[in-house]
Amino acid sequence: MPSILVIEPDRSLAEYVSLDLKESGFKPLFAYDGQMGWQLWSEARPDLIVVERMLGQESGLQFCSELRKSGNYVPVVMLMARDTLEDRVACLEAGADDYFLKPYRTNDFLDMVRLYLQSEPTNTEKLQFGDLVLELSIRRASRQGRAISLTMKEYELLKYLMESPRQILSREQILENVWGSNFMGESNVIEVYIRYLRLKLEQNGEKRLIQTVRGVGYVLREP
């Protein structure tokens, strides 16, 4: 049974989420502050962490950042009360895989949980474009032999681009196939993820492969 650590200071919301997770076949673990969250994380090693951005005097962003610095890449979803470009950038910089915008909605939340806890692909298939390789079995990218760590959403975005190389993909196509038709955030979320994906792919000065088609979308092609 997959375990999910939820770090949420709002106890009434925590109890509500706990019931939803239990009824859906998950094992919920709850903490009401960062310190308690660290303790539960160390003891239980959950399969997914859901953390509130605002933890009183603490920060969910700080919790996520420290977790990544420790070398752990368990999926992390950030609970947020607002959806601005600044908020999304902060989540990515802290190492979060995704965010869930409040108010809490049972079905949407459980859909996101299932996405991040779905089984790893069992095939050994690879996608390759030039010197960029994406191993589907372990959800890992590499370029010129350099391993590239990706969040779940970065992986889904890169996979979608690599499945249709040299084909211009509109913003609407990307949103529907990577974020889903029920996505409720702002459409410029794509720019944020493209920016961070490029930073990772071009870390050693490699040439840009993800090209912007102004007014349309993006395409994976040689410059």
Coordinates of C-alpha atoms in Angstrom, one line a residue:
M1 CA 0.0 0.0 0.0
P2 CA 1.6 3.3 -1.1
S3 CA 2.2 5.7 1.8
I4 CA 1.8 9.5 1.4
L5 CA 3.2 12.0 3.8
V6 CA 1.0 15.2 4.0
I7 CA 2.5 18.2 5.9
E8 CA -0.4 20.5 6.5
P9 CA -0.9 22.8 9.5
D10 CA -4.7 23.0 9.0
R11 CA -5.8 20.0 11.0
S12 CA -9.4 20.0 9.7
L13 CA -8.1 19.9 6.1
A14 CA -5.5 17.2 7.1
E15 CA -8.3 15.0 8.5
Y16 CA -10.4 15.5 5.3
V17 CA -7.5 14.6 3.1
S18 CA -6.7 11.6 5.3
L19 CA -10.2 10.2 4.8
D20 CA -10.0 10.6 1.0
L21 CA -6.6 8.8 0.9
K22 CA -7.7 6.0 3.1
E23 CA -10.9 5.4 1.0
S24 CA -8.7 5.4 -2.1
G25 CA -6.4 2.6 -0.8
F26 CA -3.4 4.8 0.3
K27 CA -1.7 4.9 3.7
P28 CA -1.8 8.6 4.9
L29 CA 0.9 10.0 7.2
F30 CA 0.3 13.4 8.6
A31 CA 2.5 16.1 10.1
Y32 CA 1.5 19.6 11.1
D33 CA 4.9 21.3 10.9
G34 CA 8.2 20.8 9.2
Q35 CA 9.9 19.3 12.2
M36 CA 7.3 16.6 12.5
G37 CA 7.4 16.1 8.8
W38 CA 11.2 15.4 8.9
Q39 CA 10.7 12.9 11.7
L40 CA 8.0 11.0 9.8
W41 CA 10.0 11.1 6.6
S42 CA 13.0 9.6 8.3
E43 CA 11.0 6.9 9.9
A44 CA 8.5 5.9 7.2
R45 CA 10.2 6.9 3.9
P46 CA 6.8 7.5 2.1
D47 CA 6.3 7.2 -1.6
L48 CA 5.0 10.7 -2.0
I49 CA 5.2 14.0 0.0
V50 CA 2.5 16.6 -0.2
V51 CA 3.5 19.8 1.7
E52 CA 1.8 23.1 2.4
R53 CA 3.9 26.0 1.2
M54 CA 3.1 28.1 4.3
L55 CA 3.9 26.2 7.5
G56 CA 3.6 29.0 10.0
Q57 CA 7.1 30.3 10.7
E58 CA 8.5 27.6 8.4
S59 CA 8.3 27.1 4.7
G60 CA 7.3 24.2 2.6
L61 CA 9.7 25.5 0.0
Q62 CA 12.5 25.2 2.6
F63 CA 11.5 21.7 3.5
C64 CA 11.6 20.6 -0.2
S65 CA 14.9 22.3 -0.8
E66 CA 16.5 20.6 2.2
L67 CA 15.1 17.3 1.0
R68 CA 16.6 17.7 -2.4
K69 CA 20.0 18.8 -0.9
S70 CA 20.0 15.5 1.0
G71 CA 20.0 13.7 -2.3
N72 CA 16.4 12.3 -2.2
Y73 CA 14.1 12.6 -5.1
V74 CA 10.9 11.3 -3.8
P75 CA 8.0 13.1 -5.7
V76 CA 6.9 16.3 -3.9
V77 CA 3.7 18.2 -4.5
M78 CA 3.4 21.7 -3.1
L79 CA 0.0 22.9 -1.8
M80 CA -0.5 26.6 -2.7
A81 CA -3.2 29.1 -2.1
R82 CA -2.3 31.2 -5.2
D83 CA -1.0 30.6 -8.7
T84 CA 1.4 33.3 -9.9
L85 CA 4.5 33.1 -12.0
E86 CA 6.6 33.9 -8.9
D87 CA 5.0 31.0 -7.0
R88 CA 5.6 28.5 -9.8
V89 CA 9.2 29.6 -10.1
A90 CA 9.7 29.3 -6.4
C91 CA 8.3 25.7 -6.4
L92 CA 10.6 24.6 -9.2
E93 CA 13.7 26.2 -7.6
A94 CA 12.9 24.4 -4.4
G95 CA 12.8 21.1 -6.3
A96 CA 9.1 20.4 -6.1
D97 CA 7.7 18.2 -8.9
D98 CA 4.3 19.9 -9.1
Y99 CA 1.8 22.0 -7.2
F100 CA -1.8 21.7 -6.2
L101 CA -3.8 24.9 -6.1
K102 CA -6.3 25.4 -3.2
P103 CA -9.2 25.1 -2.5
Y104 CA -8.9 21.4 -2.0
R105 CA -10.8 19.3 -4.5
T106 CA -11.0 15.6 -3.8
N107 CA -11.1 14.2 -7.3
D108 CA -8.4 16.5 -8.7
F109 CA -6.2 15.8 -5.7
L110 CA -6.5 12.1 -6.0
D111 CA -5.9 12.2 -9.8
M112 CA -2.6 13.9 -9.1
V113 CA -1.7 11.4 -6.4
R114 CA -2.3 8.5 -8.7
L115 CA -0.2 10.2 -11.4
Y116 CA 2.8 10.3 -9.2
L117 CA 2.3 6.8 -7.8
Q118 CA 1.7 5.0 -11.0
S119 CA 4.0 2.1 -11.7
E120 CA 7.3 2.6 -13.4
P121 CA 7.4 1.5 -17.0
T122 CA 8.7 -2.0 -17.4
N123 CA 10.1 -1.6 -20.9
T124 CA 13.6 -0.7 -21.8
E125 CA 12.7 1.7 -24.5
K126 CA 14.7 4.9 -25.1
L127 CA 13.9 8.1 -26.9
Q128 CA 16.9 9.8 -28.6
F129 CA 17.4 13.1 -30.4
G130 CA 20.9 13.9 -31.2
D131 CA 23.0 13.6 -28.1
L132 CA 19.9 13.7 -25.9
V133 CA 18.7 10.4 -24.5
L134 CA 15.6 9.7 -22.4
E135 CA 15.3 6.3 -20.7
L136 CA 11.7 5.6 -20.2
S137 CA 12.2 2.7 -17.8
I138 CA 13.8 4.9 -15.2
R139 CA 12.5 8.3 -16.3
R140 CA 16.0 9.7 -16.7
A141 CA 17.6 11.9 -19.3
S142 CA 21.3 12.2 -20.3
R143 CA 23.3 14.3 -22.6
Q144 CA 26.8 13.4 -23.8
G145 CA 26.8 10.9 -20.9
R146 CA 25.8 13.5 -18.3
A147 CA 22.9 12.3 -16.2
I148 CA 20.1 14.9 -15.9
S149 CA 17.7 14.8 -12.9
L150 CA 14.2 15.6 -13.9
T151 CA 11.0 16.3 -11.9
M152 CA 8.0 14.3 -13.0
K153 CA 6.5 17.2 -14.9
E154 CA 9.8 18.0 -16.6
Y155 CA 10.1 14.4 -17.6
E156 CA 6.5 14.3 -19.1
L157 CA 7.2 17.6 -21.0
L158 CA 10.5 16.4 -22.4
K159 CA 9.0 13.0 -23.3
Y160 CA 6.1 14.7 -25.2
L161 CA 8.6 16.8 -27.2
M162 CA 10.9 13.9 -28.0
E163 CA 8.0 11.8 -29.2
S164 CA 7.4 14.3 -31.9
P165 CA 10.8 15.6 -33.0
R166 CA 10.9 18.5 -35.5
Q167 CA 7.1 18.8 -35.2
I168 CA 5.8 22.2 -33.9
L169 CA 3.6 21.6 -30.9
S170 CA 1.1 24.3 -29.9
R171 CA 0.8 25.5 -26.4
E172 CA -2.7 24.0 -26.4
Q173 CA -1.4 20.6 -27.4
I174 CA 1.3 20.7 -24.7
L175 CA -1.1 21.8 -22.0
E176 CA -3.6 19.0 -22.9
N177 CA -1.0 16.2 -23.2
V178 CA 1.3 17.1 -20.3
W179 CA -1.0 18.9 -17.8
G180 CA -4.3 17.4 -18.8
S181 CA -7.6 18.8 -20.2
N182 CA -8.7 19.7 -16.6
F183 CA -5.7 21.9 -15.9
M184 CA -6.9 25.0 -14.0
G185 CA -3.7 27.0 -13.8
E186 CA -2.5 29.8 -16.2
S187 CA -1.2 28.7 -19.6
N188 CA 2.2 30.4 -19.1
V189 CA 3.1 27.6 -16.8
I190 CA 4.7 26.1 -20.0
E191 CA 7.2 28.9 -20.2
V192 CA 8.3 28.2 -16.6
Y193 CA 8.9 24.5 -17.2
I194 CA 10.6 25.1 -20.6
R195 CA 13.0 27.5 -19.0
Y196 CA 14.1 25.1 -16.3
L197 CA 14.2 22.2 -18.7
R198 CA 16.5 24.2 -20.9
L199 CA 18.8 25.1 -18.0
K200 CA 19.2 21.4 -17.2
L201 CA 19.7 20.3 -20.8
E202 CA 22.2 23.1 -21.5
Q203 CA 24.1 23.1 -18.2
N204 CA 27.5 22.4 -19.8
G205 CA 27.0 24.8 -22.7
E206 CA 25.3 22.3 -25.0
K207 CA 23.4 23.7 -28.0
R208 CA 19.7 24.5 -27.6
L209 CA 17.3 21.8 -28.8
I210 CA 14.0 23.1 -27.5
Q211 CA 13.2 26.0 -29.9
T212 CA 10.4 28.6 -29.4
V213 CA 8.1 29.1 -32.3
R214 CA 6.8 32.6 -31.5
G215 CA 3.0 32.9 -31.2
V216 CA 2.6 29.1 -31.7
G217 CA 4.5 26.9 -29.3
Y218 CA 7.7 24.8 -29.2
V219 CA 9.6 22.3 -31.3
L220 CA 12.5 19.9 -30.6
R221 CA 15.0 20.4 -33.4
E222 CA 18.6 21.3 -34.2
P223 CA 19.3 25.1 -34.1

